[in-house]
PDB file of C-alpha atoms in Angstrom:
ATOM      1  CA  THR B   1      -4.352  -0.627 -18.206  1.00 48.00           C
ATOM      2  CA  TRP B   2      -4.696  -2.188 -21.727  1.00 53.00           C
ATOM      3  CA  LEU B   3      -6.261   1.064 -23.050  1.00 57.00           C
ATOM      4  CA  THR B   4      -2.862   3.002 -22.443  1.00 65.00           C
ATOM      5  CA  PRO B   5       0.808   2.237 -22.776  1.00 75.00           C
ATOM      6  CA  PHE B   6       1.512   4.244 -19.606  1.00 79.00           C
ATOM      7  CA  ALA B   7       0.944   3.308 -15.992  1.00 84.00           C
ATOM      8  CA  VAL B   8       1.974   4.102 -12.445  1.00 85.00           C
ATOM      9  CA  ALA B   9       2.540   1.222  -9.938  1.00 80.00           C
ATOM     10  CA  VAL B  10       2.562   2.308  -6.301  1.00 82.00           C
ATOM     11  CA  HIS B  11       4.461   0.143  -3.905  1.00 77.00           C
ATOM     12  CA  PHE B  12       5.824   0.131  -0.314  1.00 81.00           C
ATOM     13  CA  MET B  13       9.197  -1.336  -1.421  1.00 85.00           C
ATOM     14  CA  PRO B  14      11.725  -0.091  -3.937  1.00 80.00           C
ATOM     15  CA  VAL B  15      10.733  -2.082  -7.072  1.00 79.00           C
ATOM     16  CA  ALA B  16      11.595  -1.848 -10.744  1.00 78.00           C
ATOM     17  CA  ALA B  17       8.948  -1.967 -13.520  1.00 78.00           C
ATOM     18  CA  ARG B  18       9.286  -4.848 -16.088  1.00 79.00           C
ATOM     19  CA  SER B  19       7.063  -3.349 -18.747  1.00 79.00           C
ATOM     20  CA  HIS B  20       8.028  -0.365 -20.815  1.00 80.00           C
ATOM     21  CA  GLY B  21       5.854   2.802 -19.934  1.00 79.00           C
ATOM     22  CA  THR B  22       5.299   1.726 -16.338  1.00 87.00           C
ATOM     23  CA  LEU B  23       6.730   3.915 -13.590  1.00 84.00           C
ATOM     24  CA  THR B  24       7.036   2.838 -10.014  1.00 85.00           C
ATOM     25  CA  ALA B  25       6.278   5.236  -7.130  1.00 83.00           C
ATOM     26  CA  ARG B  26       5.706   5.332  -3.216  1.00 83.00           C
ATOM     27  CA  PRO B  27       2.473   6.344  -1.762  1.00 83.00           C
ATOM     28  CA  LEU B  28       1.901   9.977  -0.976  1.00 76.00           C
ATOM     29  CA  LEU B  29       2.281   9.904   2.851  1.00 76.00           C
ATOM     30  CA  ASP B  30       2.094  12.337   5.744  1.00 72.00           C
ATOM     31  CA  GLU B  31       5.233  14.070   7.071  1.00 74.00           C
ATOM     32  CA  PHE B  32       6.644  12.096  10.062  1.00 76.00           C
ATOM     33  CA  PRO B  33       8.846  13.285  12.868  1.00 71.00           C
ATOM     34  CA  GLU B  34      12.504  12.057  12.768  1.00 77.00           C
ATOM     35  CA  PRO B  35      12.562   8.741  14.594  1.00 75.00           C
ATOM     36  CA  PRO B  36      14.669   8.863  17.799  1.00 77.00           C
ATOM     37  CA  LYS B  37      17.960   7.100  17.789  1.00 80.00           C
ATOM     38  CA  ARG B  38      16.634   4.790  20.578  1.00 88.00           C
ATOM     39  CA  ARG B  39      13.018   3.656  20.296  1.00 94.00           C
ATOM     40  CA  GLU B  40      10.825   3.211  23.454  1.00 95.00           C
ATOM     41  CA  SER B  41       9.638  -0.178  24.557  1.00 95.00           C
ATOM     42  CA  CYS B  42       6.151   0.136  23.290  1.00 97.00           C
ATOM     43  CA  PHE B  43       4.114  -1.065  20.236  1.00 98.00           C
ATOM     44  CA  LEU B  44       1.519   0.562  18.108  1.00 98.00           C
ATOM     45  CA  ALA B  45      -1.498  -1.665  16.872  1.00 98.00           C
ATOM     46  CA  TYR B  46      -4.187  -1.168  14.327  1.00 97.00           C
ATOM     47  CA  PHE B  47      -6.570  -3.710  12.840  1.00 97.00           C
ATOM     48  CA  ARG B  48      -9.020  -2.858   9.943  1.00 95.00           C
ATOM     49  CA  ASP B  49     -11.546  -5.248  11.204  1.00 96.00           C
ATOM     50  CA  LYS B  50     -10.975  -4.674  14.945  1.00 96.00           C
ATOM     51  CA  ASN B  51     -10.072  -8.460  15.222  1.00 95.00           C
ATOM     52  CA  GLY B  52      -6.485  -8.497  16.491  1.00 96.00           C
ATOM     53  CA  GLY B  53      -7.080  -8.628  20.151  1.00 96.00           C
ATOM     54  CA  PRO B  54      -5.669 -12.118  20.880  1.00 96.00           C
ATOM     55  CA  TRP B  55      -2.430 -11.212  19.248  1.00 97.00           C
ATOM     56  CA  LEU B  56      -1.943  -8.461  21.839  1.00 97.00           C
ATOM     57  CA  ALA B  57      -2.798 -10.248  25.017  1.00 95.00           C
ATOM     58  CA  GLU B  58       0.721 -11.434  25.968  1.00 94.00           C
ATOM     59  CA  LEU B  59       2.497  -8.426  24.418  1.00 96.00           C
ATOM     60  CA  ALA B  60       0.481  -6.013  26.610  1.00 96.00           C
ATOM     61  CA  LYS B  61       1.641  -7.979  29.800  1.00 95.00           C
ATOM     62  CA  GLN B  62       5.227  -6.881  29.027  1.00 94.00           C
ATOM     63  CA  HIS B  63       5.115  -3.675  27.038  1.00 96.00           C
ATOM     64  CA  THR B  64       3.009  -0.666  26.463  1.00 97.00           C
ATOM     65  CA  VAL B  65       0.647  -1.283  23.507  1.00 98.00           C
ATOM     66  CA  PHE B  66      -1.345   1.679  21.894  1.00 98.00           C
ATOM     67  CA  VAL B  67      -4.263   0.546  19.870  1.00 98.00           C
ATOM     68  CA  TYR B  68      -5.831   2.809  17.210  1.00 97.00           C
ATOM     69  CA  GLY B  69      -9.180   2.187  15.650  1.00 94.00           C
ATOM     70  CA  GLY B  70     -10.602   0.055  18.384  1.00 94.00           C
ATOM     71  CA  LEU B  71     -10.913  -3.682  19.184  1.00 96.00           C
ATOM     72  CA  ASN B  72     -13.850  -6.031  19.377  1.00 94.00           C
ATOM     73  CA  ASP B  73     -12.429  -7.632  22.486  1.00 91.00           C
ATOM     74  CA  PRO B  74      -9.493  -5.622  23.937  1.00 95.00           C
ATOM     75  CA  PRO B  75      -7.239  -7.643  26.202  1.00 95.00           C
ATOM     76  CA  PRO B  76      -6.356  -6.171  29.637  1.00 95.00           C
ATOM     77  CA  GLY B  77      -3.398  -3.778  29.526  1.00 95.00           C
ATOM     78  CA  VAL B  78      -3.785  -2.247  26.047  1.00 97.00           C
ATOM     79  CA  ILE B  79      -4.230   1.583  25.716  1.00 97.00           C
ATOM     80  CA  LEU B  80      -7.112   2.460  23.319  1.00 96.00           C
ATOM     81  CA  ARG B  81      -6.569   5.635  21.425  1.00 95.00           C
ATOM     82  CA  ASP B  82      -9.012   7.709  19.414  1.00 92.00           C
ATOM     83  CA  PHE B  83      -7.658   8.058  15.953  1.00 87.00           C
ATOM     84  CA  ASP B  84      -5.755  11.225  15.646  1.00 90.00           C
ATOM     85  CA  ARG B  85      -3.202  11.702  12.879  1.00 90.00           C
ATOM     86  CA  GLU B  86      -0.780  13.680  15.005  1.00 90.00           C
ATOM     87  CA  SER B  87      -0.815  11.237  17.851  1.00 93.00           C
ATOM     88  CA  PHE B  88      -0.489   8.312  15.404  1.00 94.00           C
ATOM     89  CA  ARG B  89       2.543   9.777  13.751  1.00 91.00           C
ATOM     90  CA  LYS B  90       4.353  10.315  16.990  1.00 93.00           C
ATOM     91  CA  ASP B  91       3.589   6.836  18.341  1.00 95.00           C
ATOM     92  CA  LEU B  92       4.612   5.260  15.047  1.00 95.00           C
ATOM     93  CA  THR B  93       8.096   6.866  15.211  1.00 94.00           C
ATOM     94  CA  ARG B  94       8.831   6.383  18.849  1.00 95.00           C
ATOM     95  CA  CYS B  95       7.525   2.829  19.317  1.00 96.00           C
ATOM     96  CA  SER B  96       9.755  -0.161  18.594  1.00 97.00           C
ATOM     97  CA  GLY B  97       7.254  -1.898  16.344  1.00 98.00           C
ATOM     98  CA  VAL B  98       3.738  -2.235  14.970  1.00 98.00           C
ATOM     99  CA  VAL B  99       1.266  -5.157  15.095  1.00 98.00           C
ATOM    100  CA  ALA B 100      -1.409  -4.588  12.490  1.00 98.00           C
ATOM    101  CA  SER B 101      -3.460  -5.503   9.356  1.00 97.00           C
ATOM    102  CA  ALA B 102      -1.257  -5.846   6.398  1.00 97.00           C
ATOM    103  CA  GLY B 103      -2.551  -2.740   4.452  1.00 95.00           C
ATOM    104  CA  SER B 104      -0.165  -1.391   1.805  1.00 92.00           C
ATOM    105  CA  ASN B 105      -0.325   2.132   3.101  1.00 91.00           C
ATOM    106  CA  LEU B 106       0.455   1.345   6.684  1.00 95.00           C
ATOM    107  CA  ILE B 107       3.328  -1.006   5.613  1.00 95.00           C
ATOM    108  CA  ALA B 108       4.630   1.867   3.524  1.00 92.00           C
ATOM    109  CA  GLU B 109       4.485   4.223   6.579  1.00 93.00           C
ATOM    110  CA  CYS B 110       6.377   1.565   8.558  1.00 94.00           C
ATOM    111  CA  VAL B 111       9.078   1.330   5.826  1.00 93.00           C
ATOM    112  CA  LEU B 112       9.362   4.967   5.561  1.00 91.00           C
ATOM    113  CA  THR B 113       9.848   5.387   9.329  1.00 92.00           C
ATOM    114  CA  LYS B 114      12.064   2.330   9.606  1.00 94.00           C
ATOM    115  CA  THR B 115       9.493   0.737  12.011  1.00 96.00           C
ATOM    116  CA  PRO B 116       9.153  -3.062  11.808  1.00 98.00           C
ATOM    117  CA  ILE B 117       5.745  -4.457  11.434  1.00 98.00           C
ATOM    118  CA  LEU B 118       4.004  -7.788  12.301  1.00 98.00           C
ATOM    119  CA  ALA B 119       1.669  -7.785   9.215  1.00 98.00           C
ATOM    120  CA  LEU B 120      -1.414  -9.888   9.739  1.00 98.00           C
ATOM    121  CA  HIS B 121      -4.064 -10.946   7.216  1.00 97.00           C
ATOM    122  CA  LEU B 122      -7.237 -12.943   6.824  1.00 95.00           C
ATOM    123  CA  PRO B 123      -6.840 -16.215   4.874  1.00 90.00           C
ATOM    124  CA  ASN B 124      -9.146 -14.985   2.041  1.00 94.00           C
ATOM    125  CA  ASP B 125      -7.748 -11.534   1.886  1.00 95.00           C
ATOM    126  CA  HIS B 126      -5.249 -12.232  -0.996  1.00 96.00           C
ATOM    127  CA  GLU B 127      -4.126  -8.553  -1.366  1.00 95.00           C
ATOM    128  CA  GLN B 128      -3.077  -8.267   2.303  1.00 96.00           C
ATOM    129  CA  ALA B 129      -1.623 -11.731   2.393  1.00 97.00           C
ATOM    130  CA  LEU B 130       0.589 -10.785  -0.569  1.00 95.00           C
ATOM    131  CA  ASN B 131       1.576  -7.456   1.192  1.00 95.00           C
ATOM    132  CA  ALA B 132       2.567  -9.310   4.385  1.00 97.00           C
ATOM    133  CA  GLN B 133       4.601 -12.012   2.598  1.00 96.00           C
ATOM    134  CA  TRP B 134       6.326  -9.502   0.433  1.00 94.00           C
ATOM    135  CA  ALA B 135       7.304  -7.334   3.347  1.00 96.00           C
ATOM    136  CA  ALA B 136       8.382 -10.390   5.398  1.00 97.00           C
ATOM    137  CA  SER B 137      10.625 -11.553   2.397  1.00 96.00           C
ATOM    138  CA  GLU B 138      12.266  -8.080   2.375  1.00 94.00           C
ATOM    139  CA  ASP B 139      12.970  -8.492   6.140  1.00 97.00           C
ATOM    140  CA  VAL B 140      11.149  -5.301   7.101  1.00 97.00           C
ATOM    141  CA  ALA B 141       8.314  -7.328   8.638  1.00 98.00           C
ATOM    142  CA  MET B 142       7.094 -10.666   9.988  1.00 98.00           C
ATOM    143  CA  ALA B 143       3.806 -12.106   8.746  1.00 98.00           C
ATOM    144  CA  GLY B 144       0.965 -14.376   9.860  1.00 97.00           C
ATOM    145  CA  PRO B 145      -2.718 -15.177   9.445  1.00 97.00           C
ATOM    146  CA  ILE B 146      -4.863 -13.112  11.823  1.00 97.00           C
ATOM    147  CA  ASP B 147      -7.211 -15.770  12.663  1.00 96.00           C
ATOM    148  CA  GLN B 148      -4.519 -18.053  14.035  1.00 96.00           C
ATOM    149  CA  PRO B 149      -2.933 -16.069  16.909  1.00 96.00           C
ATOM    150  CA  ASP B 150       0.793 -17.358  17.413  1.00 97.00           C
ATOM    151  CA  LEU B 151       2.216 -16.179  20.768  1.00 94.00           C
ATOM    152  CA  ASN B 152       5.578 -17.578  19.741  1.00 96.00           C
ATOM    153  CA  LEU B 153       5.519 -15.374  16.547  1.00 97.00           C
ATOM    154  CA  VAL B 154       4.518 -12.320  18.595  1.00 97.00           C
ATOM    155  CA  SER B 155       7.519 -13.007  21.093  1.00 97.00           C
ATOM    156  CA  ARG B 156      10.013 -13.360  18.386  1.00 97.00           C
ATOM    157  CA  PHE B 157       8.793 -10.270  16.566  1.00 98.00           C
ATOM    158  CA  ALA B 158       8.893  -8.116  19.823  1.00 98.00           C
ATOM    159  CA  LYS B 159      12.376  -9.430  20.665  1.00 97.00           C
ATOM    160  CA  ARG B 160      13.749  -8.458  17.084  1.00 97.00           C
ATOM    161  CA  ALA B 161      12.026  -5.202  17.083  1.00 97.00           C
ATOM    162  CA  LEU B 162      13.311  -4.147  20.435  1.00 97.00           C
ATOM    163  CA  ALA B 163      16.851  -5.356  19.228  1.00 96.00           C
ATOM    164  CA  GLY B 164      16.520  -3.286  16.022  1.00 95.00           C
ATOM    165  CA  SER B 165      17.459  -6.315  13.878  1.00 96.00           C
ATOM    166  CA  PHE B 166      15.123  -5.719  10.966  1.00 97.00           C
ATOM    167  CA  ARG B 167      16.292  -4.364   7.699  1.00 95.00           C
ATOM    168  CA  SER B 168      16.110  -0.582   7.156  1.00 92.00           C
ATOM    169  CA  VAL B 169      15.079   0.651   3.676  1.00 91.00           C
ATOM    170  CA  ASP B 170      15.369   4.214   2.447  1.00 87.00           C
ATOM    171  CA  LEU B 171      12.005   4.196   0.721  1.00 82.00           C
ATOM    172  CA  ASP B 172      11.812   8.069   0.518  1.00 82.00           C
ATOM    173  CA  GLY B 173      15.134   8.138  -1.468  1.00 84.00           C
ATOM    174  CA  ALA B 174      14.474   5.053  -3.552  1.00 80.00           C
ATOM    175  CA  LEU B 175      11.023   5.919  -5.095  1.00 83.00           C
ATOM    176  CA  PRO B 176       9.530   9.322  -6.044  1.00 84.00           C
ATOM    177  CA  PRO B 177       5.976  10.095  -4.671  1.00 85.00           C
ATOM    178  CA  VAL B 178       3.014   8.921  -6.739  1.00 85.00           C
ATOM    179  CA  THR B 179       2.149  12.680  -7.642  1.00 83.00           C
ATOM    180  CA  ASP B 180       5.460  13.074  -9.484  1.00 84.00           C
ATOM    181  CA  GLN B 181       5.169   9.864 -11.395  1.00 84.00           C
ATOM    182  CA  VAL B 182       1.579  10.519 -12.522  1.00 87.00           C
ATOM    183  CA  SER B 183       2.866  13.897 -13.776  1.00 87.00           C
ATOM    184  CA  ARG B 184       5.614  12.167 -15.746  1.00 84.00           C
ATOM    185  CA  ALA B 185       3.279   9.540 -17.134  1.00 83.00           C
ATOM    186  CA  LEU B 186       0.845  12.262 -18.371  1.00 82.00           C
ATOM    187  CA  SER B 187       3.693  14.241 -19.973  1.00 84.00           C
ATOM    188  CA  SER B 188       4.923  11.088 -21.751  1.00 81.00           C
ATOM    189  CA  ALA B 189       1.360  10.328 -22.951  1.00 77.00           C
ATOM    190  CA  ILE B 190       0.820  13.867 -24.349  1.00 80.00           C
ATOM    191  CA  GLN B 191       4.275  13.902 -26.014  1.00 81.00           C
ATOM    192  CA  SER B 192       3.523  10.568 -27.745  1.00 75.00           C
ATOM    193  CA  ARG B 193       0.108  11.544 -28.958  1.00 71.00           C
ATOM    194  CA  PRO B 194      -0.242  11.467 -32.718  1.00 66.00           C
ATOM    195  CA  THR B 195      -0.148  14.868 -34.485  1.00 61.00           C
ATOM    196  CA  GLN B 196      -2.214  13.904 -37.631  1.00 57.00           C
ATOM    197  CA  GLU B 197      -4.589  16.439 -38.838  1.00 52.00           C
ATOM    198  CA  THR B 198      -7.654  14.146 -39.001  1.00 50.00           C
ATOM    199  CA  PRO B 199      -7.713  12.194 -35.588  1.00 53.00           C
ATOM    200  CA  SER B 200      -8.870   8.695 -35.548  1.00 51.00           C
ATOM    201  CA  PRO B 201     -12.553   8.125 -34.567  1.00 49.00           C
ATOM    202  CA  PHE B 202     -11.169   5.939 -31.802  1.00 46.00           C
ATOM    203  CA  ALA B 203      -8.780   8.542 -30.388  1.00 51.00           C
ATOM    204  CA  SER B 204     -10.554   8.368 -27.008  1.00 51.00           C
ATOM    205  CA  MET B 205     -13.095   6.182 -25.218  1.00 49.00           C
ATOM    206  CA  VAL B 206     -15.606   9.069 -25.616  1.00 50.00           C
ATOM    207  CA  SER B 207     -15.251   9.302 -29.357  1.00 50.00           C
ATOM    208  CA  PHE B 208     -15.212   5.512 -29.635  1.00 45.00           C
ATOM    209  CA  LEU B 209     -18.656   5.376 -27.962  1.00 46.00           C
ATOM    210  CA  SER B 210     -19.839   8.320 -29.876  1.00 50.00           C
ATOM    211  CA  TYR B 211     -18.800   6.775 -33.158  1.00 46.00           C
ATOM    212  CA  PHE B 212     -20.680   3.537 -32.622  1.00 44.00           C
ATOM    213  CA  SER B 213     -23.743   5.265 -31.390  1.00 49.00           C
ATOM    214  CA  SER B 214     -23.902   7.562 -34.400  1.00 51.00           C
ATOM    215  CA  PRO B 215     -26.239   6.724 -37.349  1.00 51.00           C
ATOM    216  CA  ARG B 216     -23.401   6.703 -39.948  1.00 50.00           C
ATOM    217  CA  SER B 217     -21.454   3.953 -37.970  1.00 46.00           C
ATOM    218  CA  SER B 218     -23.891   1.442 -39.070  1.00 47.00           C
ATOM    219  CA  ASP B 219     -23.476   2.211 -42.728  1.00 51.00           C
ATOM    220  CA  THR B 220     -19.653   2.353 -42.441  1.00 48.00           C
ATOM    221  CA  LEU B 221     -19.546  -1.005 -40.809  1.00 42.00           C
ATOM    222  CA  ASP B 222     -21.775  -2.635 -43.321  1.00 48.00           C
ATOM    223  CA  GLN B 223     -19.601  -1.333 -46.114  1.00 51.00           C
ATOM    224  CA  ARG B 224     -16.342  -2.673 -44.467  1.00 44.00           C
ATOM    225  CA  TRP B 225     -18.119  -6.008 -43.858  1.00 42.00           C
ATOM    226  CA  GLU B 226     -18.943  -6.217 -47.605  1.00 49.00           C
ATOM    227  CA  GLN B 227     -15.336  -5.493 -48.508  1.00 48.00           C
ATOM    228  CA  CYS B 228     -14.229  -8.423 -46.364  1.00 42.00           C
TER     229      CYS B 228
END
């Protein structure tokens, strides 16, 4: 980003940019059905690495658990579903909560549909660890390391999700979609472009590389070096 004064930061929570020229946006997500006033006593699960089975063992004894994307070692009672966007959208909005890897897009979908998530991450996956902790700090999630199954944490999450005690955030109203913000950033970049008749040889990366690969660049640099 050091090559341009304009940037678009995509996030799953309403955030404000600190630097001038940076715009914040929400991901471009699918349309979701309107969540029912009362959620069903079921949970949706998805794990990027198919490694979350131990987290679902006790949960599946008491509640219906739909698992998308498969599991390496599925515990008894879980319902494995083939990944289908329509089915996933319906389950996400009707279930009381989600137990899943802490990917930013899935967290954004949960925030958008006001569905709490137990966001899990590998110890060395720093991006997902940050996602999980950030979402937990905003009280739209609970977080934990996926390699250390914590039945007490699962139980506390399920109890809160069923009670509807997590924070509700209007992400759709708080941040514009990324497509809108990219368009705004491009317009700002075009408007701020210099209008001089003779463009700088470094006006773009292509011209920058072309300049230094041309025969005359060597002579010009030698002359400037002698002037120094």
